[in-house]
Tab-separated table of N, CA and C in Angstrom:
chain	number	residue	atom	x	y	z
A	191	UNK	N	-5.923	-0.309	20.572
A	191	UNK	CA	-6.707	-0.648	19.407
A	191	UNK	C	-7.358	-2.007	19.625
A	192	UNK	N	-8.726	-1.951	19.092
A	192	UNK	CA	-9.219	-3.606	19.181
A	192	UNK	C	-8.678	-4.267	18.456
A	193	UNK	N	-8.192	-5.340	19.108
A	193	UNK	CA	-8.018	-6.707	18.120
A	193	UNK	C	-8.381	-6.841	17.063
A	194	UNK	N	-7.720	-7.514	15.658
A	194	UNK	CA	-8.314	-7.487	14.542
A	194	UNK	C	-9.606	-6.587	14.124
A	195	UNK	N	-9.898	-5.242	14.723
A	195	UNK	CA	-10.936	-4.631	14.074
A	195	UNK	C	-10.495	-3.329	12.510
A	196	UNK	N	-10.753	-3.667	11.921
A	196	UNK	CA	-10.677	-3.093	10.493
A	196	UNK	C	-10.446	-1.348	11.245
A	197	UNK	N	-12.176	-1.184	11.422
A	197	UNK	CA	-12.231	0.397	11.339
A	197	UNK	C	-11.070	0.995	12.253
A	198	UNK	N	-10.624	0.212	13.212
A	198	UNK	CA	-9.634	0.368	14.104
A	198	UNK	C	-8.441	0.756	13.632
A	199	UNK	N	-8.167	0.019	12.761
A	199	UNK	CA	-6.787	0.047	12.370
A	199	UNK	C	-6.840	0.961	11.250
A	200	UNK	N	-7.584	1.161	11.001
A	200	UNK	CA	-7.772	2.479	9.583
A	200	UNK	C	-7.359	3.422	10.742
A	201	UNK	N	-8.537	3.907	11.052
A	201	UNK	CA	-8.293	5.124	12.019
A	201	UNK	C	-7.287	5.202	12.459
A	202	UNK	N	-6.349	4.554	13.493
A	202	UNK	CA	-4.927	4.675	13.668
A	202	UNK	C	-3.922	4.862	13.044
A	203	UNK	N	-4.229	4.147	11.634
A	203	UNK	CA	-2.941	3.984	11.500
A	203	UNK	C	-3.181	4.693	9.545
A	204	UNK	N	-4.094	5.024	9.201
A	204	UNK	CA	-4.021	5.624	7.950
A	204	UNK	C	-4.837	7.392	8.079
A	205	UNK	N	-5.499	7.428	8.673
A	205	UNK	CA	-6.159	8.545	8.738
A	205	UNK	C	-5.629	9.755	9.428
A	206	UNK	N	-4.506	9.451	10.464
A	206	UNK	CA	-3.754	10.328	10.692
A	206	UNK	C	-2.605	10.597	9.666
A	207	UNK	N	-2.513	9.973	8.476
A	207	UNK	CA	-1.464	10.369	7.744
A	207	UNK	C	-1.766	11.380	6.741
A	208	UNK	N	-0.968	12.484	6.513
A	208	UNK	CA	-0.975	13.318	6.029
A	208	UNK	C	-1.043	13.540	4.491
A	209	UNK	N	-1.704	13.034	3.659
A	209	UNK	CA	-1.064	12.671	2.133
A	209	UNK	C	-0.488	13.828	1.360
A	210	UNK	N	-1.120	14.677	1.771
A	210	UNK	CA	-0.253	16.375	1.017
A	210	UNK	C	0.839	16.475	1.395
A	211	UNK	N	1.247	16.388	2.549
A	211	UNK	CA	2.688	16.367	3.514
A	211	UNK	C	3.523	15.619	2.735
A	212	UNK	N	3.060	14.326	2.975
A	212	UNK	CA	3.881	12.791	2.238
A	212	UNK	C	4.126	13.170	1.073
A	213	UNK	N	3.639	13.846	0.065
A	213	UNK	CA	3.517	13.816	-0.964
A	213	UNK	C	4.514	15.233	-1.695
A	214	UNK	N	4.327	15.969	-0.562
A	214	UNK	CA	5.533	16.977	-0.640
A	214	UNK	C	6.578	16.829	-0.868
A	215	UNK	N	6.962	16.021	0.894
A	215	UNK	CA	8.436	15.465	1.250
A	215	UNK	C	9.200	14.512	-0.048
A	216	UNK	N	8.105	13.824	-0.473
A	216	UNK	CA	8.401	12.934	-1.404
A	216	UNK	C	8.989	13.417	-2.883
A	217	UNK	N	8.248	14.859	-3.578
A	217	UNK	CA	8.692	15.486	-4.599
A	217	UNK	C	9.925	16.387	-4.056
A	218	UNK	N	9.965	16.795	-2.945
A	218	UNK	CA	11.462	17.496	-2.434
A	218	UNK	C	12.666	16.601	-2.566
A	219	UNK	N	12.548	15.568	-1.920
A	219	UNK	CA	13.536	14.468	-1.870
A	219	UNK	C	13.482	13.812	-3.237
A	220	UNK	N	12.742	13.865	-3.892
A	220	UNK	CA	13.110	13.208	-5.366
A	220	UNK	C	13.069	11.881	-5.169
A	221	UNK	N	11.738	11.319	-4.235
A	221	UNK	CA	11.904	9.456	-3.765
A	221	UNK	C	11.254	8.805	-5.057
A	222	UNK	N	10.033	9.696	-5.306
A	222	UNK	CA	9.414	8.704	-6.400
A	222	UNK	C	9.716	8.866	-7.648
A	223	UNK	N	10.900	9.838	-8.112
A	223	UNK	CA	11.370	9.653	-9.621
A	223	UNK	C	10.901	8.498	-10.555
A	224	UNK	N	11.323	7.446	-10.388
A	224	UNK	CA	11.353	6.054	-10.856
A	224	UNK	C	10.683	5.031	-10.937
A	225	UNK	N	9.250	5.778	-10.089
A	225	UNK	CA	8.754	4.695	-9.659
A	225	UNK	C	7.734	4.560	-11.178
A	226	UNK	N	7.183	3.649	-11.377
A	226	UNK	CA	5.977	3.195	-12.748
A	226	UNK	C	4.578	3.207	-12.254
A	227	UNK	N	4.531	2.251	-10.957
A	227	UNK	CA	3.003	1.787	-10.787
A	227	UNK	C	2.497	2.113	-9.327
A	228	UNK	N	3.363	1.536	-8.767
A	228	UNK	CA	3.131	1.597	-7.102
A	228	UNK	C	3.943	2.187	-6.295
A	229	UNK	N	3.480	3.575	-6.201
A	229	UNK	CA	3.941	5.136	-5.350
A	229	UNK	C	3.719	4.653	-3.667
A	230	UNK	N	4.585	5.556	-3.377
A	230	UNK	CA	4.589	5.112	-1.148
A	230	UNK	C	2.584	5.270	-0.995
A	231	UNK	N	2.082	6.614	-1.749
A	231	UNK	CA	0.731	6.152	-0.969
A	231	UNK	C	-0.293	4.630	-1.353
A	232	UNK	N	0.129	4.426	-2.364
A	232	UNK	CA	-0.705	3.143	-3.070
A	232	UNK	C	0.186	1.783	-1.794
A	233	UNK	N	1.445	2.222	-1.517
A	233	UNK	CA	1.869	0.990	-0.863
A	233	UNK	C	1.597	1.083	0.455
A	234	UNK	N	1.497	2.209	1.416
A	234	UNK	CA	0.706	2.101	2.128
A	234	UNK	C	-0.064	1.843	2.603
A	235	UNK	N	-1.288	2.111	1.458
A	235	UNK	CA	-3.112	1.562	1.787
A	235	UNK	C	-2.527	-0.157	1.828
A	236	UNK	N	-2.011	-0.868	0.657
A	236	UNK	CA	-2.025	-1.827	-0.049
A	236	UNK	C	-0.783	-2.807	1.301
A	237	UNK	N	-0.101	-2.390	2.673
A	237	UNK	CA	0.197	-2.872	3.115
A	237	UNK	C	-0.583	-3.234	4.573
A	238	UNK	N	-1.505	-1.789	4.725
A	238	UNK	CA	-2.241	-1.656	5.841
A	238	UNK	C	-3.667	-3.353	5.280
A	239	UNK	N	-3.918	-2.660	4.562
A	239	UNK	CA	-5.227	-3.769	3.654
A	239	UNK	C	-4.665	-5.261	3.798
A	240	UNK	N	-3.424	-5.534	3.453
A	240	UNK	CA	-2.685	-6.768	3.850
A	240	UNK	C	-2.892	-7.055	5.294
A	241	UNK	N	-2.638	-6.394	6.087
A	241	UNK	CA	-1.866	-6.309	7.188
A	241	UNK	C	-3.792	-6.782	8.116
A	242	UNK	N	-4.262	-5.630	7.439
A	242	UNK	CA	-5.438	-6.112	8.536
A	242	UNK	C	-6.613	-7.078	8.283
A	243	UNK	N	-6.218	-7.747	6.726
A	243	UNK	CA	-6.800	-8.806	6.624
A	243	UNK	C	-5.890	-9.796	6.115
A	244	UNK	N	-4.709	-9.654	7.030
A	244	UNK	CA	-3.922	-10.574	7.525
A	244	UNK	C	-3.353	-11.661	6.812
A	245	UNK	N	-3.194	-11.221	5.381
A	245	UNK	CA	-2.743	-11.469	4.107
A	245	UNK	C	-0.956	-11.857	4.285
A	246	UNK	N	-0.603	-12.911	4.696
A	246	UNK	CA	0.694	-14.102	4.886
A	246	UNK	C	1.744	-13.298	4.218
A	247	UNK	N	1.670	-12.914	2.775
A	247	UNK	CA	3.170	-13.102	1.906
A	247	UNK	C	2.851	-12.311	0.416
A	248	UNK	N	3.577	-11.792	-0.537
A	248	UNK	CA	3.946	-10.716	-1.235
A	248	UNK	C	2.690	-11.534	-2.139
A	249	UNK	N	2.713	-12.664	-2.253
A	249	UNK	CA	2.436	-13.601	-3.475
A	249	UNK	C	0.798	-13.498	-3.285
A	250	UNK	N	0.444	-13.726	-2.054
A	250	UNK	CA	-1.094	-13.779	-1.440
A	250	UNK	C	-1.744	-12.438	-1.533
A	251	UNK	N	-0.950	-11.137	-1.249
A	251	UNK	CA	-1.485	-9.858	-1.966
A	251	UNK	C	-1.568	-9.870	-2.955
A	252	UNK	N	-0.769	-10.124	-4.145
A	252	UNK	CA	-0.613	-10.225	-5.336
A	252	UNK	C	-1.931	-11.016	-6.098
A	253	UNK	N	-2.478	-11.953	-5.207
A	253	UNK	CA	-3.746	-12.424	-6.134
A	253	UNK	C	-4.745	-11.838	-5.177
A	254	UNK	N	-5.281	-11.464	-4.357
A	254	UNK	CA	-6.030	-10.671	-3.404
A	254	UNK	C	-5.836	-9.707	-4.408
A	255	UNK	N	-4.779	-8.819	-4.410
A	255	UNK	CA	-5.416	-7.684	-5.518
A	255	UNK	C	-5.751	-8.106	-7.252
A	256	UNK	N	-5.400	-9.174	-7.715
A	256	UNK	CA	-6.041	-9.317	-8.986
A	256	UNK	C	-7.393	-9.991	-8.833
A	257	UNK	N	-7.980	-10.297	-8.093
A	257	UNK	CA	-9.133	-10.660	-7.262
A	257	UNK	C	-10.266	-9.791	-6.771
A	258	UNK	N	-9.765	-8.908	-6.596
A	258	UNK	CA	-10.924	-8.200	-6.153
A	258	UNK	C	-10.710	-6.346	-6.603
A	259	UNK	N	-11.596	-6.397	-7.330
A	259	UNK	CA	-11.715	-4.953	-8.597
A	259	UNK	C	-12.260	-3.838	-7.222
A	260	UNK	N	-12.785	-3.690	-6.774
A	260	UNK	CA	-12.344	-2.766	-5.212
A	260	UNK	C	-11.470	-2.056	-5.418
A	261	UNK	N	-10.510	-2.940	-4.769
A	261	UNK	CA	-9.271	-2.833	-4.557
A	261	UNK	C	-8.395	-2.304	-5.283
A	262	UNK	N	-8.226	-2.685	-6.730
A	262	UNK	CA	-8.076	-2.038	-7.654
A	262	UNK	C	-8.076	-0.602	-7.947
A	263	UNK	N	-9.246	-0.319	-7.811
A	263	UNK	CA	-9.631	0.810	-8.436
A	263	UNK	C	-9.320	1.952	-7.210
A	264	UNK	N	-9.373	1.181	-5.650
A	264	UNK	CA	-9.146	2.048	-4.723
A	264	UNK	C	-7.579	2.402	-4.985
A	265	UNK	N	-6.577	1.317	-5.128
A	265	UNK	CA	-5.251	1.687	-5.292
A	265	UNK	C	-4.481	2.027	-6.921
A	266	UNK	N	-5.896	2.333	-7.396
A	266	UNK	CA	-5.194	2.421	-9.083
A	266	UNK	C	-4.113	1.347	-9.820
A	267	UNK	N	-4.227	-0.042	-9.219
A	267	UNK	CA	-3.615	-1.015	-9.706
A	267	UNK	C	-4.398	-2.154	-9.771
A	268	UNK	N	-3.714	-2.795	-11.370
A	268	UNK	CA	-4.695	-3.965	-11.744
A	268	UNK	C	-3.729	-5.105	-10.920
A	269	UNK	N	-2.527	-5.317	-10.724
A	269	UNK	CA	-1.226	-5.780	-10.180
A	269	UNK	C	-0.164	-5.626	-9.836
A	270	UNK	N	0.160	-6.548	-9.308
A	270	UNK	CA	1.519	-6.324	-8.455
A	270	UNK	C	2.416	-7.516	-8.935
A	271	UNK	N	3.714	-7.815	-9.139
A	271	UNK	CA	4.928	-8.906	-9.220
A	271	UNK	C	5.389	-8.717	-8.002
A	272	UNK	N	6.544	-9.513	-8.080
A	272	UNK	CA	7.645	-9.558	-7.262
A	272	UNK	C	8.913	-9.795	-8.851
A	273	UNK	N	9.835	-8.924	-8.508
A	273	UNK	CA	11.047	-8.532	-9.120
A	273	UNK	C	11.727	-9.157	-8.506
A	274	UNK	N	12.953	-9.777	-9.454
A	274	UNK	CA	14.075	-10.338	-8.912
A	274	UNK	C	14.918	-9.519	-8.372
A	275	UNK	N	14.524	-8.344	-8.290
A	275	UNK	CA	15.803	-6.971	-7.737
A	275	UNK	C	14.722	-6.265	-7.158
A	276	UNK	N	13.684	-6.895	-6.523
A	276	UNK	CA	13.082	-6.294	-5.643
A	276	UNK	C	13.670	-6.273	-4.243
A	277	UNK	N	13.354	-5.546	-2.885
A	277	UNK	CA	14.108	-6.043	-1.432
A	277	UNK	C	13.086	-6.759	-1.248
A	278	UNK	N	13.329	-7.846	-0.026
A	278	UNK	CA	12.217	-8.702	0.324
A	278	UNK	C	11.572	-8.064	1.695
A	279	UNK	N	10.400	-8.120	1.867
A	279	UNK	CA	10.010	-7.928	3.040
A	279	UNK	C	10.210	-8.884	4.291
């Protein structure tokens, strides 16, 4: 993959993923019961998007996505926290 190239890292690393599949496995196993806002595919996009514009720490996504309405609307979230009974990355 090229170095820091966006379309690069989409293609690799999101476009081969299956979302019907994921989304199966996920109602079989009973993962997202509980969840409110942010489902495995919203955290996906929303870690890759971090990741390849190289976004530091939970806190720096967190205003990156209240920042930019894009984004938003691509991941169906106006925000994100950090929970005190969250795991840390």
């Amino acid at each position: 993959m090229d170095k820091d190239t966006t379309k690069s890292a989409f293609r690799e690393y999101v476009t081969p993923l299956n979302v019907s599949t994921i989304l199966q496995e996920l109602n079989r196993l009973k993962m997202e019961r509980y969840v409110k806002k942010l489902g495995v595919i919203s955290f996906i996009r929303l870690v890759v998007f971090a990741q390849v514009n190289q976004i530091p720490s939970l806190k720096d996504i967190s205003l990156e996505l209240e920042a930019n309405e894009s984004l938003q609307k691509e991941l169906a979230l106006d925000s994100i926290r950090a929970c005190p009974k969250s795991p840390q990355f």
